[in-house]
Amino acid sequence: MSLKDYLKKILYFSLISSLARKKNINLWLVGGFLRDFYLKKEKIIPEEKENFDFDFCVEKDVFSFVKEFSKEISSRYIVLDEKQGSFRVILKRKSLIFTYDFTLMRGATLKEDLSLRDFTINTLAWDLSKNCLIDYFKAKEDIKKRKIRVIKEIVFLNDPLRILRGFSFVSFYNFKIEKKTKEVMKKYKRYLNKVSPERINEEIFKILSTGSSFRIVKEMDDLEILEEIIPQIKMTKDVYQGSYHHLDVWRHSLETLKEFEFLYKRKLSKDKETFSYLEEEIAKERKRIMILKLACLLHDIGKPLAKKIKKKKTIFHTHEKIGMQIVEEIALNLRLSSKEKEVLKKLIYWHLRPGYLADCVSISKRAIYRFFRDLGEEALSVILLSLSDWRATRGVLVDEKKKKKQEKIMFKLIDKYFEEKKKKPLPKIVDGYDIMKRFKLSPSPLVGEVLKRIKEEQVLGKVKSKKDAYKIAKKVID
């Protein structure tokens, strides 16, 4: 299909053209719609991927044009940025939503306007009056070569978030950032602290949503961009971990992400239950898998502060607790939701626990019950984090036979997680009121502890009646 025919798919495209002629306004279709056409043509994105977001660059009188257009299609307009002359018209047709953005041309010419866009791949324009494509900056060539290239340095100063957007394009389209553009990104990375945390985390999670997160994060790290966003990362670099590790703390954390993505691609994504679990949304457009990937990068963030040398051995006792506190600060700085913050903290705090279980000669039913009780919904994420952590640990003192045995145990724990989820909850034998009445207690945390222990013994088959429950309660209270 030619671009001209493709443009006919745009609802009200002919109306926009005729209105522009009537009002004697030069108007161009620009941005993602045209980029996506050529991405499809080069088979970089699938044909069926539809784009219903249309961006128009308007030479003059943009407000007058938008008012008339919205009136013609019986819709309303939204002011995006009055100062910049940016407006939006949204149209709903059954289950589809069409978005038309109209923005006043920046600069004296279209070429100047396009030169201020983030990357060349977004500089294509279609002239509605002449019905022809305009490609001043070799956008088509860069799309074909899968190249991310900046035109003017000032675009990163105008909006430093474009540095991260460049990496988002790399992750989504498997592009490469050209050397000169990388140099400019590194030069302006310090301005990222001027960008709102909400916009930062949106781009970070876009990158973590793809299957090639490790490669992109590594490229960002090579330019020292990550530590501009999460300064605490810097202290993990060059921290020696002892002979059980072959990498320093930070490179081990990167390797953990790499191992998780390898596991996901080869095994986890093929298991329906695990795939569905990782695809669950824990916040708007944020899936478990994204938070888990972030946890891979931050799971040992507490090690530099916990590091001690004891009897010539490097130890990191309580690094998970220190790490949890640091991660809380990071989550607040990035403006993560309260749910995202709590999940992330839980993953960091408990990431060693599956390893402790796997180290046991035999794992008791009680230990397994307590593990799943304490970790709840996050149990599977913690197991996967721990498994990836183990696989990323390849120092000279690592016993490979023991490591393989522990991996098998962790995969059994994954199966156990889904087994436990399918079990019907046991009927409640006693409640808090029963305990308070029987033992003349006032409401207090002790009552909760008693009920918690009774439930544990019930699951293990040791409590089957009220009499059994009261015996356990007495032991806890005494």
mmCIF file of C-alpha atoms in Angstrom, residues 3-287:
data_model
loop_
_atom_site.group_PDB
_atom_site.id
_atom_site.type_symbol
_atom_site.label_atom_id
_atom_site.label_comp_id
_atom_site.label_asym_id
_atom_site.label_seq_id
_atom_site.Cartn_x
_atom_site.Cartn_y
_atom_site.Cartn_z
ATOM 1 C CA LEU A 3 1.588 6.193 1.679
ATOM 2 C CA LYS A 4 -1.044 8.171 -0.236
ATOM 3 C CA ASP A 5 -3.514 5.264 0.079
ATOM 4 C CA TYR A 6 -2.480 4.690 3.677
ATOM 5 C CA LEU A 7 -3.339 8.302 4.508
ATOM 6 C CA LYS A 8 -6.901 7.713 3.331
ATOM 7 C CA LYS A 9 -7.310 5.562 6.446
ATOM 8 C CA ILE A 10 -7.211 8.703 8.545
ATOM 9 C CA LEU A 11 -10.742 9.557 9.534
ATOM 10 C CA TYR A 12 -11.640 13.103 8.395
ATOM 11 C CA PHE A 13 -8.337 13.506 6.533
ATOM 12 C CA SER A 14 -10.131 15.028 3.507
ATOM 13 C CA LEU A 15 -12.079 17.370 5.812
ATOM 14 C CA ILE A 16 -8.835 18.604 7.395
ATOM 15 C CA SER A 17 -7.376 19.195 3.901
ATOM 16 C CA SER A 18 -10.427 21.117 2.660
ATOM 17 C CA LEU A 19 -10.575 23.245 5.840
ATOM 18 C CA ALA A 20 -6.895 24.135 5.386
ATOM 19 C CA ARG A 21 -7.554 25.211 1.780
ATOM 20 C CA LYS A 22 -10.655 27.187 2.778
ATOM 21 C CA LYS A 23 -8.776 29.072 5.536
ATOM 22 C CA ASN A 24 -5.627 29.429 3.390
ATOM 23 C CA ILE A 25 -3.499 27.692 6.033
ATOM 24 C CA ASN A 26 -0.496 25.487 5.309
ATOM 25 C CA LEU A 27 -0.788 22.324 7.352
ATOM 26 C CA TRP A 28 1.345 19.166 7.523
ATOM 27 C CA LEU A 29 0.828 15.711 8.991
ATOM 28 C CA VAL A 30 3.937 14.929 11.061
ATOM 29 C CA GLY A 31 5.238 12.534 13.706
ATOM 30 C CA GLY A 32 4.487 8.973 14.708
ATOM 31 C CA PHE A 33 1.844 8.092 12.122
ATOM 32 C CA LEU A 34 4.302 8.573 9.257
ATOM 33 C CA ARG A 35 7.150 6.957 11.187
ATOM 34 C CA ASP A 36 5.005 3.885 11.867
ATOM 35 C CA PHE A 37 4.106 3.556 8.165
ATOM 36 C CA TYR A 38 7.780 3.139 7.283
ATOM 37 C CA LEU A 39 8.454 0.943 10.312
ATOM 38 C CA LYS A 40 5.758 -1.403 8.961
ATOM 39 C CA LYS A 41 7.170 -1.163 5.435
ATOM 40 C CA GLU A 42 10.582 -2.256 6.757
ATOM 41 C CA LYS A 43 8.830 -4.987 8.806
ATOM 42 C CA ILE A 44 10.151 -3.461 12.040
ATOM 43 C CA ILE A 45 6.668 -3.398 13.558
ATOM 44 C CA PRO A 46 3.745 -5.666 12.540
ATOM 45 C CA GLU A 47 1.276 -4.555 9.855
ATOM 46 C CA GLU A 48 -1.681 -5.003 12.198
ATOM 47 C CA LYS A 49 -0.326 -2.448 14.675
ATOM 48 C CA GLU A 50 -2.737 0.441 14.162
ATOM 49 C CA ASN A 51 -1.939 4.026 15.079
ATOM 50 C CA PHE A 52 -4.882 6.367 15.584
ATOM 51 C CA ASP A 53 -2.846 9.314 16.912
ATOM 52 C CA PHE A 54 -2.411 12.058 14.345
ATOM 53 C CA ASP A 55 -0.111 15.076 14.761
ATOM 54 C CA PHE A 56 -0.477 18.142 12.580
ATOM 55 C CA CYS A 57 1.877 21.091 12.309
ATOM 56 C CA VAL A 58 -0.122 24.261 11.545
ATOM 57 C CA GLU A 59 1.485 27.326 9.961
ATOM 58 C CA LYS A 60 -0.846 29.933 11.560
ATOM 59 C CA ASP A 61 -4.273 30.518 13.161
ATOM 60 C CA VAL A 62 -4.177 27.117 14.859
ATOM 61 C CA PHE A 63 -6.872 27.937 17.426
ATOM 62 C CA SER A 64 -9.307 29.138 14.756
ATOM 63 C CA PHE A 65 -8.649 25.974 12.735
ATOM 64 C CA VAL A 66 -9.168 23.635 15.707
ATOM 65 C CA LYS A 67 -12.434 25.332 16.701
ATOM 66 C CA GLU A 68 -13.869 24.921 13.208
ATOM 67 C CA PHE A 69 -12.661 21.326 12.835
ATOM 68 C CA SER A 70 -14.098 20.240 16.205
ATOM 69 C CA LYS A 71 -17.404 21.921 15.326
ATOM 70 C CA GLU A 72 -17.567 20.126 11.947
ATOM 71 C CA ILE A 73 -17.157 16.687 13.551
ATOM 72 C CA SER A 74 -19.337 17.498 16.599
ATOM 73 C CA SER A 75 -16.529 17.037 19.085
ATOM 74 C CA ARG A 76 -14.744 19.166 21.657
ATOM 75 C CA TYR A 77 -11.194 20.435 21.726
ATOM 76 C CA ILE A 78 -8.730 20.327 24.622
ATOM 77 C CA VAL A 79 -6.099 22.978 25.243
ATOM 78 C CA LEU A 80 -2.779 21.154 25.738
ATOM 79 C CA ASP A 81 -0.531 24.207 25.840
ATOM 80 C CA GLU A 82 -2.061 27.587 25.037
ATOM 81 C CA LYS A 83 1.312 29.341 25.041
ATOM 82 C CA GLN A 84 2.772 26.888 22.509
ATOM 83 C CA GLY A 85 -0.475 26.796 20.525
ATOM 84 C CA SER A 86 -1.135 23.103 21.085
ATOM 85 C CA PHE A 87 -4.659 21.621 20.980
ATOM 86 C CA ARG A 88 -6.238 18.170 20.877
ATOM 87 C CA VAL A 89 -9.476 16.830 19.442
ATOM 88 C CA ILE A 90 -10.597 13.348 20.514
ATOM 89 C CA LEU A 91 -13.158 11.334 18.603
ATOM 90 C CA LYS A 92 -14.709 8.022 19.670
ATOM 91 C CA ARG A 93 -16.043 5.550 17.118
ATOM 92 C CA LYS A 94 -17.343 2.368 18.745
ATOM 93 C CA SER A 95 -14.330 0.853 20.532
ATOM 94 C CA LEU A 96 -11.787 3.031 18.706
ATOM 95 C CA ILE A 97 -10.390 6.365 19.874
ATOM 96 C CA PHE A 98 -8.943 8.814 17.339
ATOM 97 C CA THR A 99 -6.672 11.599 18.604
ATOM 98 C CA TYR A 100 -5.894 14.674 16.517
ATOM 99 C CA ASP A 101 -3.195 17.011 17.835
ATOM 100 C CA PHE A 102 -2.709 20.405 16.205
ATOM 101 C CA THR A 103 0.353 22.488 17.106
ATOM 102 C CA LEU A 104 1.476 25.878 15.862
ATOM 103 C CA MET A 105 4.643 25.685 13.774
ATOM 104 C CA ARG A 106 7.801 26.546 15.714
ATOM 105 C CA GLY A 107 10.222 28.811 13.881
ATOM 106 C CA ALA A 108 9.877 30.527 10.525
ATOM 107 C CA THR A 109 9.705 27.389 8.370
ATOM 108 C CA LEU A 110 8.587 23.772 8.495
ATOM 109 C CA LYS A 111 12.223 22.667 8.196
ATOM 110 C CA GLU A 112 13.132 24.653 11.305
ATOM 111 C CA ASP A 113 10.165 23.132 13.164
ATOM 112 C CA LEU A 114 11.149 19.582 12.193
ATOM 113 C CA SER A 115 14.787 20.196 13.141
ATOM 114 C CA LEU A 116 13.636 20.764 16.735
ATOM 115 C CA ARG A 117 12.089 17.282 17.014
ATOM 116 C CA ASP A 118 13.823 14.622 19.080
ATOM 117 C CA PHE A 119 15.262 12.270 16.431
ATOM 118 C CA THR A 120 15.392 12.093 12.639
ATOM 119 C CA ILE A 121 12.958 9.150 12.525
ATOM 120 C CA ASN A 122 10.261 11.557 13.762
ATOM 121 C CA THR A 123 10.934 14.335 11.212
ATOM 122 C CA LEU A 124 8.820 13.123 8.287
ATOM 123 C CA ALA A 125 6.012 15.413 7.106
ATOM 124 C CA TRP A 126 3.171 15.100 4.593
ATOM 125 C CA ASP A 127 2.124 18.270 2.797
ATOM 126 C CA LEU A 128 -1.686 18.204 2.644
ATOM 127 C CA SER A 129 -1.904 20.833 -0.083
ATOM 128 C CA LYS A 130 0.658 19.251 -2.441
ATOM 129 C CA ASN A 131 0.043 15.609 -1.445
ATOM 130 C CA CYS A 132 3.737 14.832 -1.110
ATOM 131 C CA LEU A 133 6.179 13.529 1.501
ATOM 132 C CA ILE A 134 8.827 15.852 2.933
ATOM 133 C CA ASP A 135 12.017 14.256 4.276
ATOM 134 C CA TYR A 136 14.587 16.973 5.037
ATOM 135 C CA PHE A 137 16.733 14.907 7.428
ATOM 136 C CA LYS A 138 16.924 11.431 5.810
ATOM 137 C CA ALA A 139 14.364 9.940 8.193
ATOM 138 C CA LYS A 140 13.458 7.120 5.785
ATOM 139 C CA GLU A 141 17.119 6.187 5.435
ATOM 140 C CA ASP A 142 17.598 6.137 9.227
ATOM 141 C CA ILE A 143 14.486 3.977 9.665
ATOM 142 C CA LYS A 144 15.856 1.541 7.076
ATOM 143 C CA LYS A 145 19.249 1.487 8.817
ATOM 144 C CA ARG A 146 17.561 1.284 12.247
ATOM 145 C CA LYS A 147 19.466 4.333 13.419
ATOM 146 C CA ILE A 148 18.636 6.819 16.195
ATOM 147 C CA ARG A 149 20.169 10.174 15.274
ATOM 148 C CA VAL A 150 19.712 13.628 16.749
ATOM 149 C CA ILE A 151 19.720 16.761 14.570
ATOM 150 C CA LYS A 152 20.450 19.541 17.058
ATOM 151 C CA GLU A 153 21.968 19.289 20.537
ATOM 152 C CA ILE A 154 19.495 21.841 21.849
ATOM 153 C CA VAL A 155 16.648 19.303 21.707
ATOM 154 C CA PHE A 156 18.123 17.589 24.804
ATOM 155 C CA LEU A 157 18.385 20.914 26.580
ATOM 156 C CA ASN A 158 14.793 21.808 25.649
ATOM 157 C CA ASP A 159 13.598 18.476 27.037
ATOM 158 C CA PRO A 160 16.234 16.176 28.619
ATOM 159 C CA LEU A 161 13.672 13.337 28.762
ATOM 160 C CA ARG A 162 14.419 12.838 25.067
ATOM 161 C CA ILE A 163 17.620 11.106 26.185
ATOM 162 C CA LEU A 164 15.512 8.330 27.729
ATOM 163 C CA ARG A 165 13.061 8.385 24.809
ATOM 164 C CA GLY A 166 15.981 7.554 22.537
ATOM 165 C CA PHE A 167 16.615 4.390 24.533
ATOM 166 C CA SER A 168 12.883 3.602 24.480
ATOM 167 C CA PHE A 169 13.002 3.630 20.669
ATOM 168 C CA VAL A 170 16.055 1.371 20.790
ATOM 169 C CA SER A 171 14.236 -1.113 23.025
ATOM 170 C CA PHE A 172 10.967 -1.138 21.060
ATOM 171 C CA TYR A 173 12.366 -1.149 17.520
ATOM 172 C CA ASN A 174 15.776 -2.791 18.018
ATOM 173 C CA PHE A 175 17.514 0.337 16.704
ATOM 174 C CA LYS A 176 21.019 1.581 17.470
ATOM 175 C CA ILE A 177 21.988 5.041 18.686
ATOM 176 C CA GLU A 178 24.718 6.507 16.500
ATOM 177 C CA LYS A 179 28.010 7.430 18.176
ATOM 178 C CA LYS A 180 27.662 11.229 17.900
ATOM 179 C CA THR A 181 24.146 11.125 19.389
ATOM 180 C CA LYS A 182 25.444 9.034 22.314
ATOM 181 C CA GLU A 183 28.125 11.644 22.960
ATOM 182 C CA VAL A 184 25.502 14.409 23.005
ATOM 183 C CA MET A 185 23.294 12.347 25.349
ATOM 184 C CA LYS A 186 26.199 11.935 27.770
ATOM 185 C CA LYS A 187 26.909 15.661 27.590
ATOM 186 C CA TYR A 188 23.351 16.616 28.574
ATOM 187 C CA LYS A 189 22.506 13.755 30.970
ATOM 188 C CA ARG A 190 23.005 16.020 33.994
ATOM 189 C CA TYR A 191 19.853 17.912 33.001
ATOM 190 C CA LEU A 192 17.688 14.837 33.642
ATOM 191 C CA ASN A 193 17.255 16.043 37.231
ATOM 192 C CA LYS A 194 15.154 18.901 35.837
ATOM 193 C CA VAL A 195 12.577 16.434 34.447
ATOM 194 C CA SER A 196 9.602 15.469 36.607
ATOM 195 C CA PRO A 197 10.020 12.034 38.284
ATOM 196 C CA GLU A 198 6.683 10.890 36.824
ATOM 197 C CA ARG A 199 7.941 11.398 33.259
ATOM 198 C CA ILE A 200 11.252 9.716 34.121
ATOM 199 C CA ASN A 201 9.664 6.593 35.587
ATOM 200 C CA GLU A 202 7.279 6.310 32.628
ATOM 201 C CA GLU A 203 10.223 5.998 30.218
ATOM 202 C CA ILE A 204 12.166 3.680 32.543
ATOM 203 C CA PHE A 205 9.220 1.296 32.763
ATOM 204 C CA LYS A 206 8.744 1.416 28.979
ATOM 205 C CA ILE A 207 12.309 0.145 28.664
ATOM 206 C CA LEU A 208 11.750 -2.515 31.344
ATOM 207 C CA SER A 209 8.599 -3.684 29.534
ATOM 208 C CA THR A 210 10.584 -5.042 26.589
ATOM 209 C CA GLY A 211 12.463 -8.318 26.255
ATOM 210 C CA SER A 212 15.773 -6.540 25.661
ATOM 211 C CA SER A 213 15.892 -4.463 28.859
ATOM 212 C CA PHE A 214 19.350 -5.714 29.840
ATOM 213 C CA ARG A 215 20.963 -4.553 26.601
ATOM 214 C CA ILE A 216 19.346 -1.119 26.841
ATOM 215 C CA VAL A 217 20.113 -0.669 30.549
ATOM 216 C CA LYS A 218 23.738 -1.659 29.848
ATOM 217 C CA GLU A 219 23.968 0.970 27.081
ATOM 218 C CA MET A 220 22.487 3.591 29.406
ATOM 219 C CA ASP A 221 24.952 2.584 32.104
ATOM 220 C CA ASP A 222 27.880 2.898 29.691
ATOM 221 C CA LEU A 223 26.903 6.573 29.322
ATOM 222 C CA GLU A 224 26.450 6.901 33.133
ATOM 223 C CA ILE A 225 22.810 7.869 32.593
ATOM 224 C CA LEU A 226 21.290 5.494 35.165
ATOM 225 C CA GLU A 227 23.131 7.073 38.076
ATOM 226 C CA GLU A 228 21.652 10.449 37.114
ATOM 227 C CA ILE A 229 18.210 8.906 37.691
ATOM 228 C CA ILE A 230 19.103 6.654 40.636
ATOM 229 C CA PRO A 231 22.230 8.191 42.265
ATOM 230 C CA GLN A 232 22.475 5.306 44.778
ATOM 231 C CA ILE A 233 23.652 3.047 41.938
ATOM 232 C CA LYS A 234 27.013 4.830 41.826
ATOM 233 C CA MET A 235 28.090 3.515 45.244
ATOM 234 C CA THR A 236 27.583 -0.116 44.099
ATOM 235 C CA LYS A 237 30.205 0.183 41.376
ATOM 236 C CA ASP A 238 33.631 -1.388 41.984
ATOM 237 C CA VAL A 239 32.478 -2.937 45.296
ATOM 238 C CA TYR A 240 34.321 -6.268 45.606
ATOM 239 C CA GLN A 241 32.096 -9.121 46.824
ATOM 240 C CA GLY A 242 34.516 -11.902 47.676
ATOM 241 C CA SER A 243 35.327 -15.183 45.954
ATOM 242 C CA TYR A 244 31.734 -16.382 45.606
ATOM 243 C CA HIS A 245 31.221 -13.641 43.037
ATOM 244 C CA HIS A 246 32.965 -12.986 39.727
ATOM 245 C CA LEU A 247 31.636 -9.421 39.422
ATOM 246 C CA ASP A 248 31.363 -6.304 41.570
ATOM 247 C CA VAL A 249 27.987 -5.430 43.121
ATOM 248 C CA TRP A 250 26.682 -3.331 40.232
ATOM 249 C CA ARG A 251 27.826 -5.601 37.395
ATOM 250 C CA HIS A 252 26.353 -8.548 39.305
ATOM 251 C CA SER A 253 23.033 -6.666 39.488
ATOM 252 C CA LEU A 254 23.115 -6.116 35.714
ATOM 253 C CA GLU A 255 23.948 -9.798 35.259
ATOM 254 C CA THR A 256 20.938 -10.703 37.434
ATOM 255 C CA LEU A 257 18.664 -8.799 35.044
ATOM 256 C CA LYS A 258 20.330 -10.563 32.115
ATOM 257 C CA GLU A 259 19.773 -13.976 33.729
ATOM 258 C CA PHE A 260 16.128 -13.182 34.473
ATOM 259 C CA GLU A 261 15.472 -12.187 30.856
ATOM 260 C CA PHE A 262 17.224 -15.359 29.679
ATOM 261 C CA LEU A 263 15.044 -17.478 31.991
ATOM 262 C CA TYR A 264 11.919 -15.616 30.911
ATOM 263 C CA LYS A 265 12.606 -16.094 27.210
ATOM 264 C CA ARG A 266 13.649 -19.750 27.444
ATOM 265 C CA LYS A 267 11.246 -21.037 30.073
ATOM 266 C CA LEU A 268 9.027 -18.717 32.115
ATOM 267 C CA SER A 269 7.122 -17.108 29.226
ATOM 268 C CA LYS A 270 6.174 -20.563 27.946
ATOM 269 C CA ASP A 271 4.456 -21.499 31.194
ATOM 270 C CA LYS A 272 0.889 -20.118 31.108
ATOM 271 C CA GLU A 273 0.545 -19.670 34.865
ATOM 272 C CA THR A 274 3.897 -17.926 35.325
ATOM 273 C CA PHE A 275 3.325 -15.761 32.243
ATOM 274 C CA SER A 276 -0.121 -14.678 33.498
ATOM 275 C CA TYR A 277 1.297 -13.885 36.938
ATOM 276 C CA LEU A 278 4.070 -11.694 35.525
ATOM 277 C CA GLU A 279 1.602 -9.910 33.226
ATOM 278 C CA GLU A 280 -0.630 -8.861 36.139
ATOM 279 C CA GLU A 281 -0.970 -5.099 36.574
ATOM 280 C CA ILE A 282 -0.018 -3.881 40.038
ATOM 281 C CA ALA A 283 -0.478 -0.228 39.081
ATOM 282 C CA LYS A 284 -1.811 1.527 35.991
ATOM 283 C CA GLU A 285 0.056 0.058 32.993
ATOM 284 C CA ARG A 286 2.703 -1.380 35.341
ATOM 285 C CA LYS A 287 3.079 -5.133 35.313
#
